Amino acid sequence: MSETATDIIIAGGGMVGATLACALAEQGFSIDLLERNQPQLQWNADNYDIRVSAISRASQNIFSNLQAWSGMVQRRVTPYEQMR
C-alpha cells in the first residue's frame, strides 16, 4: 500500500460534503472524499426521486462560485410553492 499526503478527509459525498470538497480543493487543499456509493455522473432526466432540497441564496452563490449552479439549473431547478 502506498502512502499519499492528504490535507483534509471529508466523510460523505452528498450535497454538503461534495460542495465542501470542491471549495477546499479550489483553495489548493488535497482532499479525500469518503462516500459509500459510486458517483452518479449521468442520469436519466425521467428517473428522479421526489425529494426537495431548499437552496438559500447564500448556497446559490457558493454553487455559482464553484461553477456548479448553471449545471444544476439545466437539470432541474424549480421553485416550489408548498409541501404536503
Coordinates of N, CA and C in Angstrom, one line a residue:
M1 N 0.8 -1.2 0.0 CA 0.0 0.0 0.0 C 0.9 1.2 0.0
S2 N 0.6 2.2 -0.9 CA 1.4 3.4 -0.9 C 0.7 4.5 -0.1
E3 N 1.5 5.4 0.4 CA 1.0 6.5 1.2 C 0.9 7.7 0.3
T4 N -0.2 8.5 0.6 CA -0.3 9.8 -0.1 C -0.7 10.8 1.0
A5 N -0.2 12.0 0.8 CA -0.5 13.1 1.7 C -1.8 13.7 1.4
T6 N -2.6 13.8 2.4 CA -4.0 14.4 2.3 C -4.1 15.5 3.4
D7 N -4.6 16.7 3.0 CA -4.8 17.7 3.9 C -6.1 17.5 4.7
I8 N -7.1 17.1 4.0 CA -8.4 17.1 4.7 C -9.2 15.8 4.2
I9 N -9.8 15.1 5.1 CA -10.7 14.0 4.7 C -12.1 14.4 5.0
I10 N -13.0 14.2 4.1 CA -14.4 14.6 4.3 C -15.2 13.3 4.2
A11 N -16.0 13.0 5.2 CA -16.9 11.8 5.2 C -18.3 12.2 4.7
G12 N -18.6 11.7 3.5 CA -19.9 11.9 3.0 C -19.9 12.8 1.7
G13 N -20.3 12.3 0.6 CA -20.3 13.0 -0.6 C -21.7 13.5 -1.1
G14 N -22.5 13.8 -0.1 CA -23.8 14.4 -0.5 C -23.6 15.9 -0.9
M15 N -24.7 16.6 -0.9 CA -24.6 18.0 -1.4 C -23.6 18.8 -0.5
V16 N -23.6 18.7 0.8 CA -22.7 19.5 1.6 C -21.3 19.0 1.5
G17 N -21.1 17.7 1.6 CA -19.7 17.2 1.6 C -19.0 17.4 0.2
A18 N -19.8 17.2 -0.9 CA -19.2 17.4 -2.2 C -18.9 18.9 -2.4
T19 N -19.8 19.8 -2.0 CA -19.6 21.2 -2.1 C -18.3 21.6 -1.3
L20 N -18.2 21.2 -0.1 CA -17.1 21.5 0.7 C -15.8 21.0 0.1
A21 N -15.8 19.8 -0.5 CA -14.6 19.2 -1.1 C -14.2 20.1 -2.3
C22 N -15.2 20.5 -3.1 CA -14.9 21.3 -4.3 C -14.3 22.7 -3.8
A23 N -14.9 23.3 -2.8 CA -14.5 24.6 -2.4 C -13.1 24.5 -1.8
L24 N -12.8 23.5 -1.0 CA -11.4 23.4 -0.4 C -10.4 23.0 -1.5
A25 N -10.8 22.2 -2.4 CA -9.8 21.8 -3.5 C -9.5 23.1 -4.3
E26 N -10.4 23.9 -4.5 CA -10.1 25.2 -5.3 C -9.2 26.1 -4.5
Q27 N -9.1 25.9 -3.2 CA -8.2 26.7 -2.4 C -6.8 26.0 -2.3
G28 N -6.6 24.9 -3.0 CA -5.3 24.2 -3.0 C -5.1 23.1 -2.1
F29 N -6.2 22.7 -1.3 CA -6.0 21.6 -0.4 C -6.1 20.3 -1.1
S30 N -5.4 19.3 -0.6 CA -5.5 18.0 -1.0 C -6.7 17.3 -0.3
I31 N -7.7 16.8 -1.0 CA -8.9 16.3 -0.3 C -9.1 14.9 -0.6
D32 N -9.5 14.1 0.4 CA -10.0 12.7 0.2 C -11.5 12.8 0.6
L33 N -12.4 12.4 -0.3 CA -13.8 12.4 -0.1 C -14.3 10.9 0.1
L34 N -14.7 10.6 1.3 CA -15.2 9.2 1.5 C -16.7 9.1 1.3
E35 N -17.1 8.3 0.4 CA -18.5 8.1 0.1 C -18.8 6.6 -0.2
R36 N -19.8 6.1 0.4 CA -20.2 4.7 0.3 C -20.6 4.3 -1.1
N37 N -21.3 5.2 -1.8 CA -21.9 4.9 -3.1 C -21.0 5.4 -4.2
Q38 N -21.1 4.8 -5.4 CA -20.4 5.3 -6.6 C -21.0 6.6 -7.0
P39 N -20.2 7.5 -7.6 CA -20.8 8.8 -8.1 C -21.7 8.5 -9.3
Q40 N -22.8 9.3 -9.3 CA -23.7 9.2 -10.4 C -23.4 10.3 -11.4
L41 N -22.6 10.1 -12.4 CA -22.2 11.1 -13.3 C -23.2 11.5 -14.3
Q42 N -24.0 10.6 -14.7 CA -25.1 10.8 -15.6 C -26.4 10.2 -15.1
W43 N -27.5 10.7 -15.5 CA -28.7 10.1 -15.0 C -29.8 10.5 -16.1
N44 N -30.8 9.6 -16.1 CA -32.0 9.8 -16.9 C -32.8 10.9 -16.4
A45 N -33.2 11.9 -17.2 CA -34.0 13.0 -16.7 C -35.4 12.6 -16.3
D46 N -35.8 11.5 -16.8 CA -37.2 11.0 -16.4 C -37.2 10.2 -15.2
N47 N -36.0 9.8 -14.6 CA -35.9 9.0 -13.5 C -35.3 9.8 -12.3
Y48 N -36.1 10.4 -11.5 CA -35.7 11.2 -10.4 C -36.6 10.9 -9.2
D49 N -36.0 11.1 -8.0 CA -36.9 11.0 -6.8 C -37.6 12.3 -6.5
I50 N -38.5 12.3 -5.6 CA -39.3 13.5 -5.3 C -38.8 14.3 -4.2
R51 N -37.6 14.0 -3.7 CA -37.1 14.8 -2.6 C -36.8 16.3 -3.0
V52 N -37.0 17.2 -2.1 CA -36.8 18.6 -2.3 C -35.7 19.1 -1.5
S53 N -34.8 19.8 -2.1 CA -33.7 20.5 -1.3 C -33.9 22.0 -1.4
A54 N -34.0 22.6 -0.3 CA -34.2 24.1 -0.3 C -32.8 24.7 -0.3
I55 N -32.6 25.5 -1.3 CA -31.3 26.1 -1.6 C -31.4 27.6 -1.3
S56 N -30.7 28.1 -0.3 CA -30.7 29.5 0.1 C -29.9 30.3 -1.0
R57 N -30.1 31.6 -0.9 CA -29.4 32.5 -1.8 C -27.9 32.4 -1.6
A58 N -27.5 32.2 -0.3 CA -26.1 32.1 0.0 C -25.5 30.8 -0.6
S59 N -26.3 29.7 -0.5 CA -25.9 28.5 -1.1 C -25.8 28.6 -2.6
Q60 N -26.8 29.3 -3.2 CA -26.7 29.5 -4.7 C -25.4 30.3 -5.0
N61 N -25.0 31.2 -4.3 CA -23.8 32.0 -4.5 C -22.6 31.1 -4.4
I62 N -22.6 30.2 -3.5 CA -21.5 29.2 -3.4 C -21.4 28.3 -4.6
F63 N -22.6 27.8 -5.0 CA -22.6 26.9 -6.2 C -22.2 27.7 -7.4
S64 N -22.6 29.0 -7.5 CA -22.2 29.8 -8.7 C -20.7 30.0 -8.7
N65 N -20.1 30.3 -7.5 CA -18.6 30.5 -7.4 C -17.9 29.2 -7.8
L66 N -18.5 28.1 -7.6 CA -17.8 26.8 -8.0 C -18.2 26.4 -9.4
Q67 N -18.9 27.2 -10.1 CA -19.3 26.9 -11.5 C -20.2 25.7 -11.5
A68 N -21.0 25.5 -10.5 CA -21.9 24.3 -10.5 C -23.4 24.8 -10.7
W69 N -23.7 26.0 -10.4 CA -25.1 26.4 -10.4 C -25.8 26.3 -11.8
S70 N -25.1 26.7 -12.8 CA -25.7 26.6 -14.2 C -26.0 25.2 -14.5
G71 N -25.2 24.2 -14.2 CA -25.5 22.8 -14.4 C -26.7 22.3 -13.6
M72 N -26.8 22.8 -12.4 CA -28.0 22.5 -11.6 C -29.3 23.0 -12.2
V73 N -29.2 24.3 -12.7 CA -30.4 24.9 -13.3 C -30.8 24.1 -14.5
Q74 N -29.8 23.7 -15.3 CA -30.1 23.0 -16.6 C -30.8 21.6 -16.3
R75 N -30.5 21.0 -15.1 CA -31.0 19.7 -14.8 C -32.4 19.7 -14.2
R76 N -32.6 20.5 -13.2 CA -34.0 20.5 -12.6 C -34.1 21.4 -11.4
V77 N -33.9 22.7 -11.6 CA -34.1 23.7 -10.5 C -35.4 24.4 -10.8
T78 N -36.3 24.3 -9.8 CA -37.6 25.0 -9.9 C -38.0 25.4 -8.6
P79 N -38.7 26.5 -8.5 CA -39.2 27.0 -7.2 C -40.4 26.1 -6.8
Y80 N -40.6 26.0 -5.5 CA -41.8 25.2 -5.1 C -42.7 26.1 -4.2
E81 N -43.9 25.9 -4.2 CA -44.9 26.7 -3.5 C -45.3 26.1 -2.2
Q82 N -45.4 24.8 -2.1 CA -45.8 24.2 -0.8 C -45.4 22.8 -0.7
M83 N -45.3 22.2 0.5 CA -45.0 20.8 0.7 C -46.2 20.2 1.4
R84 N -46.5 19.0 1.2 CA -47.6 18.3 1.9 C -47.0 17.3 2.9

